[in-house]
Amino acid sequence: MESSSSKMNSAPKSIEKEEYMFDLEPDNKFKQILPTIPIKKGSWSLDFYQYEGFWYPFSHLPGMLFAQEHFKPQPNQVILSSFPKCGTTWLKALAFAIMTRSYESEPTNPLLSRLSHDCVPFIEFNIRSSQQRLSLDVPLVSTHIPYTSLPKSIINSSSKIVYLCRDPKDVFVSIWEFYNRNITRLFESELGSKLGSELEITREKDVLEEDVLESFCQGLLSCGPFWDHILGYWRASLESPERILFIKYEDLTNETVYWVKKLAQFIGYPFSLEEEDQGMVQKIIDLCSFENMSNLEVNKNGAVTLEVGIKKDEVYKYELKNNLYFRKGKVGDWKNHLTPAMAIRIDQITEKKLSSYGLTWNV
Ligand code: A3P
C-alpha cells in the first residue's frame, strides 16, 4: 500500500481489501469500477476513492453505488441532504418532529429514545437492511451524496430536497473533531481489528495539523470537495427553488422560527394559525435544540450501528457512539481552533469557488 500522502495509484492492494470486505453480488458495481478509479490518501492516512468528481472513504462508496442503482423514492418522500458535519442530525430531528407533530406527543416521541439518524435513514448506509428501514411511515430519507451523483430516480422524481450547508471553517473543525474522536474507536472495533494494519490509519492527533487542512482543501474527505458539494445543490436550488430548499446552518441558528416555519411549509406540513397560537413551532424548536437533544440519555450513551461492508453473508458493522454527533453546536467555533492563516486559506477557496454564485459567509 502506498504511504505517500499525495500519490495516485490503482491500488491492487485495495482490490484485495475490496474482495475481503464487499461482496454485493450480483450488483457489485464497486468491484467493476474499483480498478479504474483514482485513489489518494487523505487525513489519518485513510484511502479515498474518487467517483464522479467526489471522494469517498472505503466505507461509503459501495453503499453510494448501491443507492444510485436501487433507491426509489416513495411518493411525497422528502430527501434531506447535506455535506457531513453541516448539522444533518439537527435537520433530521426538525423535519421528523414537524412531520410527526400531530400524532407523536412529547412522551412517546421517537426522538426522545432514538438518535435522529435512527429515525431518518441514510439511503447510502445500512446496505442490506435499507429496504426494511426505508419503509418507515414518515416520508423522510437522508443522504450525503452530491447532487450530480444522486440516484436518477430522485432527480427524475418530484421529491423535494432540503439541503443544509454551513460555513466551511466550522465544518472543517467539526469534521476534525469527529474523525479524531472516532478514529480511536475504529481501532478498537471489529472492523478495525479485522483490517488492522492494512488500513494504515494513524491514531488520534492532539493538535489540528496542516495535513488535515490540506486534505480538506483538496477535497479528500467523505463526499469532498466540500465546495463542489455545496455548489451542486446551490445551483440546482436556483434552477428549481420549488423543489430544492437551501438552508444555511447559521440562518437556522439565528432565525430558527422563520426557517422552521419555512421548512414545514416546504415539505408540505405547514403550521396552521391555531398551531402557531398554541406555540407548536417553539415546542418543536425546543425539542430539537442542541441542549435538549445532547442531554437525552440515548444521545449521551447510545450508539448507532452502520453496516460498512459485506462478504457473503457476513455483514461488517461499525458502531458509532451517538454523542459523537453532538459537540458544541455553535456558529463560529472555528475561531477557537484555526490559526488566522488556516482561516484565510479556507476563506480564499470559498471566495474563489462560491462568491460568484452569490454564496458567502460572514461569521
Ligand atoms: P459542532 O461539531 O460544530 O458542534 P452532522 O449532524 O451533520 O454530523 O453535524 C454535526 C454538527 O451539528 C456538530 O457541530 C454538532 O454539534 C451539531 N449539532 C448536532 N445537533 C445539533 C442541534 N440539535 N442543534 C444545533 N447543532 C447541532
Short mmCIF file of C-alpha atoms and ligand atoms in Angstrom, two decimals:
data_model
loop_
_atom_site.label_atom_id
_atom_site.label_comp_id
_atom_site.label_asym_id
_atom_site.label_seq_id
_atom_site.Cartn_x
_atom_site.Cartn_y
_atom_site.Cartn_z
CA MET A 1 0.00 0.00 0.00
CA GLU A 2 1.29 3.47 -0.86
CA SER A 3 2.30 5.60 2.04
CA SER A 4 2.78 8.90 0.25
CA SER A 5 0.05 11.38 1.10
CA SER A 6 -0.48 12.55 -2.44
CA LYS A 7 0.44 9.74 -4.76
CA MET A 8 -2.30 8.43 -7.05
CA ASN A 9 -2.45 4.71 -7.57
CA SER A 10 -4.64 2.00 -8.95
CA ALA A 11 -4.04 0.09 -5.74
CA PRO A 12 -4.02 -3.64 -6.31
CA LYS A 13 -3.88 -3.93 -2.51
CA SER A 14 -7.17 -2.09 -2.30
CA ILE A 15 -8.75 -4.61 -4.63
CA GLU A 16 -7.78 -7.31 -2.18
CA LYS A 17 -9.33 -5.18 0.52
CA GLU A 18 -12.50 -4.84 -1.52
CA GLU A 19 -12.69 -8.59 -2.09
CA TYR A 20 -12.26 -9.08 1.59
CA MET A 21 -14.92 -6.61 2.54
CA PHE A 22 -17.53 -6.24 -0.17
CA ASP A 23 -19.45 -8.90 -1.98
CA LEU A 24 -22.64 -7.29 -3.13
CA GLU A 25 -23.41 -9.95 -5.75
CA PRO A 26 -25.00 -9.73 -8.22
CA ASP A 27 -24.83 -5.95 -8.15
CA ASN A 28 -21.22 -5.41 -7.41
CA LYS A 29 -20.60 -2.22 -9.35
CA PHE A 30 -17.93 -1.29 -6.81
CA LYS A 31 -15.88 -4.31 -7.86
CA GLN A 32 -16.18 -3.32 -11.51
CA ILE A 33 -15.20 0.31 -11.15
CA LEU A 34 -12.52 -0.04 -8.48
CA PRO A 35 -9.59 -0.82 -10.83
CA THR A 36 -10.42 2.25 -12.91
CA ILE A 37 -10.86 4.98 -10.31
CA PRO A 38 -8.26 7.22 -8.66
CA ILE A 39 -7.31 6.54 -5.05
CA LYS A 40 -5.48 9.01 -2.80
CA LYS A 41 -4.50 9.13 0.81
CA GLY A 42 -6.16 11.77 2.97
CA SER A 43 -6.04 12.66 6.65
CA TRP A 44 -5.18 9.97 9.18
CA SER A 45 -3.78 8.10 6.13
CA LEU A 46 -7.24 6.95 5.10
CA ASP A 47 -7.70 5.97 1.47
CA PHE A 48 -10.18 7.99 -0.56
CA TYR A 49 -11.76 6.81 -3.80
CA GLN A 50 -12.80 9.30 -6.47
CA TYR A 51 -16.06 8.72 -8.26
CA GLU A 52 -17.92 11.19 -10.47
CA GLY A 53 -15.66 14.00 -9.26
CA PHE A 54 -16.08 13.38 -5.49
CA TRP A 55 -14.01 11.47 -2.94
CA TYR A 56 -15.33 8.71 -0.68
CA PRO A 57 -13.74 6.57 2.00
CA PHE A 58 -13.80 2.81 1.65
CA SER A 59 -16.84 2.56 3.91
CA HIS A 60 -19.08 4.87 1.82
CA LEU A 61 -18.61 4.18 -1.87
CA PRO A 62 -20.25 0.74 -2.21
CA GLY A 63 -23.35 1.94 -0.37
CA MET A 64 -23.45 5.05 -2.51
CA LEU A 65 -23.29 2.98 -5.71
CA PHE A 66 -25.94 0.64 -4.35
CA ALA A 67 -28.24 3.60 -3.64
CA GLN A 68 -27.61 5.00 -7.13
CA GLU A 69 -28.83 1.77 -8.68
CA HIS A 70 -31.53 0.66 -6.29
CA PHE A 71 -33.02 3.54 -4.37
CA LYS A 72 -36.52 4.58 -5.45
CA PRO A 73 -38.17 7.44 -3.59
CA GLN A 74 -41.68 6.85 -2.33
CA PRO A 75 -44.35 9.34 -3.40
CA ASN A 76 -44.08 12.51 -1.29
CA GLN A 77 -40.81 11.37 0.24
CA VAL A 78 -38.57 14.27 1.18
CA ILE A 79 -34.79 13.94 0.83
CA LEU A 80 -32.69 15.69 3.50
CA SER A 81 -29.27 16.30 2.07
CA SER A 82 -26.06 17.76 3.45
CA PHE A 83 -22.33 17.57 3.50
CA PRO A 84 -21.17 15.72 6.65
CA LYS A 85 -20.98 17.91 9.78
CA CYS A 86 -23.26 20.64 8.47
CA GLY A 87 -25.98 19.86 11.02
CA THR A 88 -27.64 16.79 9.48
CA THR A 89 -28.57 15.44 12.93
CA TRP A 90 -30.44 18.67 13.70
CA LEU A 91 -32.18 18.91 10.33
CA LYS A 92 -33.37 15.30 10.63
CA ALA A 93 -34.76 15.95 14.10
CA LEU A 94 -36.59 19.09 12.97
CA ALA A 95 -38.11 17.55 9.84
CA PHE A 96 -39.11 14.40 11.71
CA ALA A 97 -40.67 16.41 14.55
CA ILE A 98 -42.55 18.60 12.07
CA MET A 99 -43.97 15.63 10.20
CA THR A 100 -44.99 13.65 13.28
CA ARG A 101 -46.31 16.52 15.40
CA SER A 102 -49.97 15.62 15.02
CA TYR A 103 -49.62 12.10 16.41
CA GLU A 104 -46.42 12.00 18.44
CA SER A 105 -46.98 13.52 21.83
CA GLU A 106 -43.91 14.55 23.80
CA PRO A 107 -43.55 11.43 25.99
CA THR A 108 -43.79 8.94 23.10
CA ASN A 109 -41.84 10.88 20.51
CA PRO A 110 -39.20 8.56 18.97
CA LEU A 111 -36.75 11.47 19.04
CA LEU A 112 -36.60 11.11 22.81
CA SER A 113 -35.43 7.50 22.64
CA ARG A 114 -33.63 7.29 19.28
CA LEU A 115 -30.89 9.30 17.61
CA SER A 116 -32.43 11.26 14.74
CA HIS A 117 -30.25 9.24 12.32
CA ASP A 118 -32.20 6.22 13.52
CA CYS A 119 -35.50 7.94 12.72
CA VAL A 120 -34.45 9.16 9.27
CA PRO A 121 -32.21 6.64 7.48
CA PHE A 122 -29.43 7.41 5.04
CA ILE A 123 -30.06 5.91 1.62
CA GLU A 124 -26.37 5.03 1.22
CA PHE A 125 -25.70 3.26 4.54
CA ASN A 126 -27.17 0.17 6.17
CA ILE A 127 -26.92 -1.50 2.82
CA ARG A 128 -28.76 -4.76 3.37
CA SER A 129 -31.37 -3.59 5.78
CA SER A 130 -32.10 -0.42 3.84
CA GLN A 131 -35.29 -1.71 2.25
CA GLN A 132 -36.67 -2.61 5.61
CA ARG A 133 -35.50 0.58 7.25
CA LEU A 134 -36.76 2.75 4.44
CA SER A 135 -40.28 1.51 4.93
CA LEU A 136 -40.73 3.84 7.90
CA ASP A 137 -44.08 5.58 7.80
CA VAL A 138 -42.54 9.03 7.96
CA PRO A 139 -41.70 10.02 4.36
CA LEU A 140 -38.15 11.18 5.04
CA VAL A 141 -34.76 9.87 3.97
CA SER A 142 -31.37 11.49 4.03
CA THR A 143 -28.15 11.47 2.10
CA HIS A 144 -24.68 12.95 1.85
CA ILE A 145 -24.47 12.09 -1.86
CA PRO A 146 -23.54 15.11 -4.04
CA TYR A 147 -26.31 16.47 -6.25
CA THR A 148 -24.76 15.32 -9.52
CA SER A 149 -24.40 11.75 -8.20
CA LEU A 150 -27.87 11.42 -6.69
CA PRO A 151 -29.81 8.38 -7.88
CA LYS A 152 -31.54 9.23 -11.17
CA SER A 153 -34.73 8.05 -9.52
CA ILE A 154 -34.52 11.10 -7.24
CA ILE A 155 -33.52 13.58 -9.94
CA ASN A 156 -36.35 12.41 -12.18
CA SER A 157 -38.95 12.38 -9.41
CA SER A 158 -40.92 15.21 -7.92
CA SER A 159 -39.37 14.51 -4.49
CA LYS A 160 -38.46 17.63 -2.63
CA ILE A 161 -34.91 18.09 -1.38
CA VAL A 162 -33.83 20.11 1.64
CA TYR A 163 -30.12 20.92 1.66
CA LEU A 164 -28.32 22.17 4.77
CA CYS A 165 -24.91 23.79 4.45
CA ARG A 166 -22.57 25.60 6.80
CA ASP A 167 -19.54 27.88 6.98
CA PRO A 168 -16.68 25.70 5.72
CA LYS A 169 -14.42 26.77 8.60
CA ASP A 170 -16.88 25.39 11.16
CA VAL A 171 -17.41 22.29 9.02
CA PHE A 172 -13.68 21.71 8.92
CA VAL A 173 -13.32 21.97 12.70
CA SER A 174 -16.37 19.77 13.26
CA ILE A 175 -15.02 17.10 10.88
CA TRP A 176 -11.63 17.20 12.51
CA GLU A 177 -13.11 16.75 15.98
CA PHE A 178 -15.43 13.97 14.77
CA TYR A 179 -12.74 11.97 12.99
CA ASN A 180 -10.30 12.48 15.78
CA ARG A 181 -12.67 11.16 18.44
CA ASN A 182 -13.86 8.41 16.11
CA ILE A 183 -10.55 7.12 14.91
CA THR A 184 -9.55 5.63 18.24
CA ARG A 185 -12.86 3.78 18.34
CA LEU A 186 -12.26 2.50 14.82
CA PHE A 187 -9.04 0.90 16.04
CA GLU A 188 -10.94 -0.84 18.78
CA SER A 189 -13.83 -2.01 16.58
CA GLU A 190 -14.37 -5.40 14.95
CA LEU A 191 -13.75 -3.74 11.60
CA GLY A 192 -10.55 -2.11 12.79
CA SER A 193 -9.18 -5.34 14.20
CA LYS A 194 -10.08 -7.27 11.02
CA LEU A 195 -8.40 -4.78 8.74
CA GLY A 196 -5.72 -3.93 11.24
CA SER A 197 -2.55 -2.59 9.76
CA GLU A 198 -3.98 -2.87 6.25
CA LEU A 199 -5.81 0.39 6.80
CA GLU A 200 -2.59 2.06 7.96
CA ILE A 201 -4.57 4.80 9.63
CA THR A 202 -2.79 6.85 12.20
CA ARG A 203 -4.00 7.40 15.70
CA GLU A 204 -5.66 10.37 17.31
CA LYS A 205 -3.93 13.72 16.86
CA ASP A 206 -3.73 16.26 19.64
CA VAL A 207 -3.49 19.35 17.53
CA LEU A 208 -5.05 20.40 14.29
CA GLU A 209 -2.29 19.87 11.81
CA GLU A 210 -1.64 21.33 8.40
CA ASP A 211 -2.01 17.97 6.66
CA VAL A 212 -5.63 17.70 7.80
CA LEU A 213 -6.33 21.15 6.41
CA GLU A 214 -4.53 20.20 3.21
CA SER A 215 -6.79 17.15 2.81
CA PHE A 216 -9.88 19.29 3.43
CA CYS A 217 -8.78 21.88 0.88
CA GLN A 218 -8.06 19.15 -1.67
CA GLY A 219 -11.48 17.64 -1.02
CA LEU A 220 -10.01 14.42 0.37
CA LEU A 221 -12.78 13.58 2.77
CA SER A 222 -16.14 11.91 2.56
CA CYS A 223 -18.12 13.43 -0.36
CA GLY A 224 -15.50 16.16 -0.84
CA PRO A 225 -14.65 18.63 -2.18
CA PHE A 226 -16.95 20.46 0.21
CA TRP A 227 -17.30 23.50 -2.10
CA ASP A 228 -18.33 21.41 -5.11
CA HIS A 229 -20.89 19.59 -2.98
CA ILE A 230 -22.46 22.88 -1.92
CA LEU A 231 -22.33 24.32 -5.40
CA GLY A 232 -24.18 21.38 -6.94
CA TYR A 233 -27.16 21.82 -4.64
CA TRP A 234 -26.99 25.63 -4.69
CA ARG A 235 -27.19 25.80 -8.48
CA ALA A 236 -29.95 23.19 -8.57
CA SER A 237 -31.88 25.17 -5.94
CA LEU A 238 -31.58 28.34 -8.04
CA GLU A 239 -32.91 26.44 -11.06
CA SER A 240 -35.71 24.68 -9.15
CA PRO A 241 -36.48 26.61 -5.96
CA GLU A 242 -39.85 24.89 -5.70
CA ARG A 243 -38.09 21.50 -5.46
CA ILE A 244 -34.90 22.29 -3.52
CA LEU A 245 -34.76 24.32 -0.33
CA PHE A 246 -31.26 25.55 0.51
CA ILE A 247 -30.64 26.42 4.17
CA LYS A 248 -27.55 27.67 5.98
CA TYR A 249 -26.82 26.33 9.48
CA GLU A 250 -26.07 29.89 10.56
CA ASP A 251 -29.51 31.11 9.40
CA LEU A 252 -31.20 28.17 11.09
CA THR A 253 -29.35 29.10 14.29
CA ASN A 254 -30.03 32.84 14.15
CA GLU A 255 -33.56 32.86 12.73
CA THR A 256 -34.82 29.49 13.87
CA VAL A 257 -38.54 30.31 13.97
CA TYR A 258 -38.53 31.69 10.42
CA TRP A 259 -36.63 28.72 8.98
CA VAL A 260 -38.57 26.06 10.85
CA LYS A 261 -41.81 27.53 9.52
CA LYS A 262 -40.34 27.71 6.05
CA LEU A 263 -39.11 24.12 6.31
CA ALA A 264 -42.55 22.91 7.40
CA GLN A 265 -44.23 24.76 4.54
CA PHE A 266 -41.74 23.46 2.01
CA ILE A 267 -42.04 19.80 2.98
CA GLY A 268 -45.83 20.01 2.88
CA TYR A 269 -46.60 20.17 6.62
CA PRO A 270 -47.26 23.92 7.21
CA PHE A 271 -48.21 25.14 10.66
CA SER A 272 -51.81 26.31 10.97
CA LEU A 273 -52.51 29.62 12.69
CA GLU A 274 -54.04 27.65 15.53
CA GLU A 275 -50.84 25.62 15.93
CA GLU A 276 -48.78 28.78 15.90
CA ASP A 277 -51.02 30.30 18.59
CA GLN A 278 -50.58 27.16 20.66
CA GLY A 279 -46.79 27.52 20.49
CA MET A 280 -46.22 24.44 18.35
CA VAL A 281 -43.32 25.98 16.42
CA GLN A 282 -41.44 26.78 19.61
CA LYS A 283 -42.19 23.31 21.03
CA ILE A 284 -40.53 21.69 18.04
CA ILE A 285 -37.57 24.05 18.22
CA ASP A 286 -37.12 23.28 21.92
CA LEU A 287 -37.46 19.53 21.39
CA CYS A 288 -34.75 19.58 18.70
CA SER A 289 -32.44 22.10 20.34
CA PHE A 290 -28.82 21.18 20.89
CA GLU A 291 -29.29 21.50 24.65
CA ASN A 292 -32.26 19.13 24.73
CA MET A 293 -31.00 16.59 22.20
CA SER A 294 -27.46 16.37 23.55
CA ASN A 295 -28.72 15.75 27.09
CA LEU A 296 -31.03 12.87 26.24
CA GLU A 297 -29.88 9.55 27.64
CA VAL A 298 -29.92 7.92 24.19
CA ASN A 299 -27.71 10.64 22.75
CA LYS A 300 -25.34 10.67 25.70
CA ASN A 301 -24.82 6.91 25.98
CA GLY A 302 -26.43 5.21 22.99
CA ALA A 303 -24.80 4.06 19.76
CA VAL A 304 -25.82 3.56 16.16
CA THR A 305 -24.59 0.65 14.07
CA LEU A 306 -23.58 1.21 10.46
CA GLU A 307 -23.16 -1.67 8.04
CA VAL A 308 -19.98 -0.77 6.25
CA GLY A 309 -19.07 -3.98 4.46
CA ILE A 310 -20.45 -7.28 3.32
CA LYS A 311 -18.65 -10.52 2.49
CA LYS A 312 -21.01 -13.32 1.52
CA ASP A 313 -23.48 -13.44 4.39
CA GLU A 314 -21.24 -11.71 6.88
CA VAL A 315 -22.04 -8.07 7.43
CA TYR A 316 -19.32 -5.90 8.97
CA LYS A 317 -20.76 -3.43 11.35
CA TYR A 318 -19.27 -0.36 12.85
CA GLU A 319 -20.67 1.19 15.97
CA LEU A 320 -20.73 4.97 16.26
CA LYS A 321 -21.43 6.50 19.65
CA ASN A 322 -24.38 8.87 19.44
CA ASN A 323 -22.59 11.53 21.46
CA LEU A 324 -20.17 11.99 18.55
CA TYR A 325 -22.96 13.81 16.75
CA PHE A 326 -23.21 16.44 19.47
CA ARG A 327 -20.18 18.56 20.21
CA LYS A 328 -20.87 22.30 20.67
CA GLY A 329 -23.49 23.21 18.09
CA LYS A 330 -22.19 26.77 17.82
CA VAL A 331 -21.67 29.18 14.97
CA GLY A 332 -18.07 30.42 14.67
CA ASP A 333 -16.32 27.85 16.88
CA TRP A 334 -13.55 27.82 14.26
CA LYS A 335 -12.16 30.92 15.98
CA ASN A 336 -11.13 28.69 18.88
CA HIS A 337 -9.27 26.22 16.68
CA LEU A 338 -7.92 27.74 13.48
CA THR A 339 -4.91 29.98 13.11
CA PRO A 340 -5.58 33.15 11.11
CA ALA A 341 -3.60 31.64 8.22
CA MET A 342 -5.77 28.50 8.22
CA ALA A 343 -8.97 30.57 8.24
CA ILE A 344 -7.71 32.75 5.40
CA ARG A 345 -6.81 29.71 3.35
CA ILE A 346 -10.35 28.29 3.66
CA ASP A 347 -11.96 31.70 3.05
CA GLN A 348 -9.93 32.18 -0.10
CA ILE A 349 -11.21 28.92 -1.55
CA THR A 350 -14.77 29.81 -0.58
CA GLU A 351 -14.39 33.20 -2.21
CA LYS A 352 -12.91 31.72 -5.37
CA LYS A 353 -15.37 28.88 -5.75
CA LEU A 354 -18.64 30.23 -4.37
CA SER A 355 -18.82 34.02 -4.23
CA SER A 356 -19.51 34.46 -7.94
CA TYR A 357 -22.59 32.31 -7.38
CA GLY A 358 -23.75 34.59 -4.55
CA LEU A 359 -22.78 32.28 -1.70
CA THR A 360 -20.86 33.89 1.16
CA TRP A 361 -20.44 33.62 4.94
CA ASN A 362 -19.72 36.49 7.26
CA VAL A 363 -19.05 34.79 10.58
P1 A3P B 1 -20.03 21.01 16.02
O1 A3P B 1 -19.01 19.92 15.84
O2 A3P B 1 -19.57 22.32 15.44
O3 A3P B 1 -20.50 21.15 17.41
P2 A3P B 1 -23.89 16.46 11.47
O4 A3P B 1 -25.17 16.28 12.18
O5 A3P B 1 -24.07 16.81 10.03
O6 A3P B 1 -22.97 15.32 11.71
O7 A3P B 1 -23.22 17.77 12.08
C1 A3P B 1 -22.73 17.76 13.40
C2 A3P B 1 -22.68 19.19 13.88
O8 A3P B 1 -24.01 19.64 14.18
C3 A3P B 1 -21.89 19.29 15.16
O9 A3P B 1 -21.31 20.59 15.15
C4 A3P B 1 -22.99 19.17 16.20
O10 A3P B 1 -22.63 19.64 17.47
C5 A3P B 1 -24.09 20.00 15.55
N1 A3P B 1 -25.42 19.66 16.06
C6 A3P B 1 -25.92 18.45 16.37
N2 A3P B 1 -27.16 18.55 16.83
C7 A3P B 1 -27.48 19.86 16.82
C8 A3P B 1 -28.64 20.60 17.21
N3 A3P B 1 -29.72 20.00 17.70
N4 A3P B 1 -28.61 21.94 17.06
C9 A3P B 1 -27.51 22.58 16.58
N5 A3P B 1 -26.38 21.93 16.21
C10 A3P B 1 -26.36 20.59 16.32
#
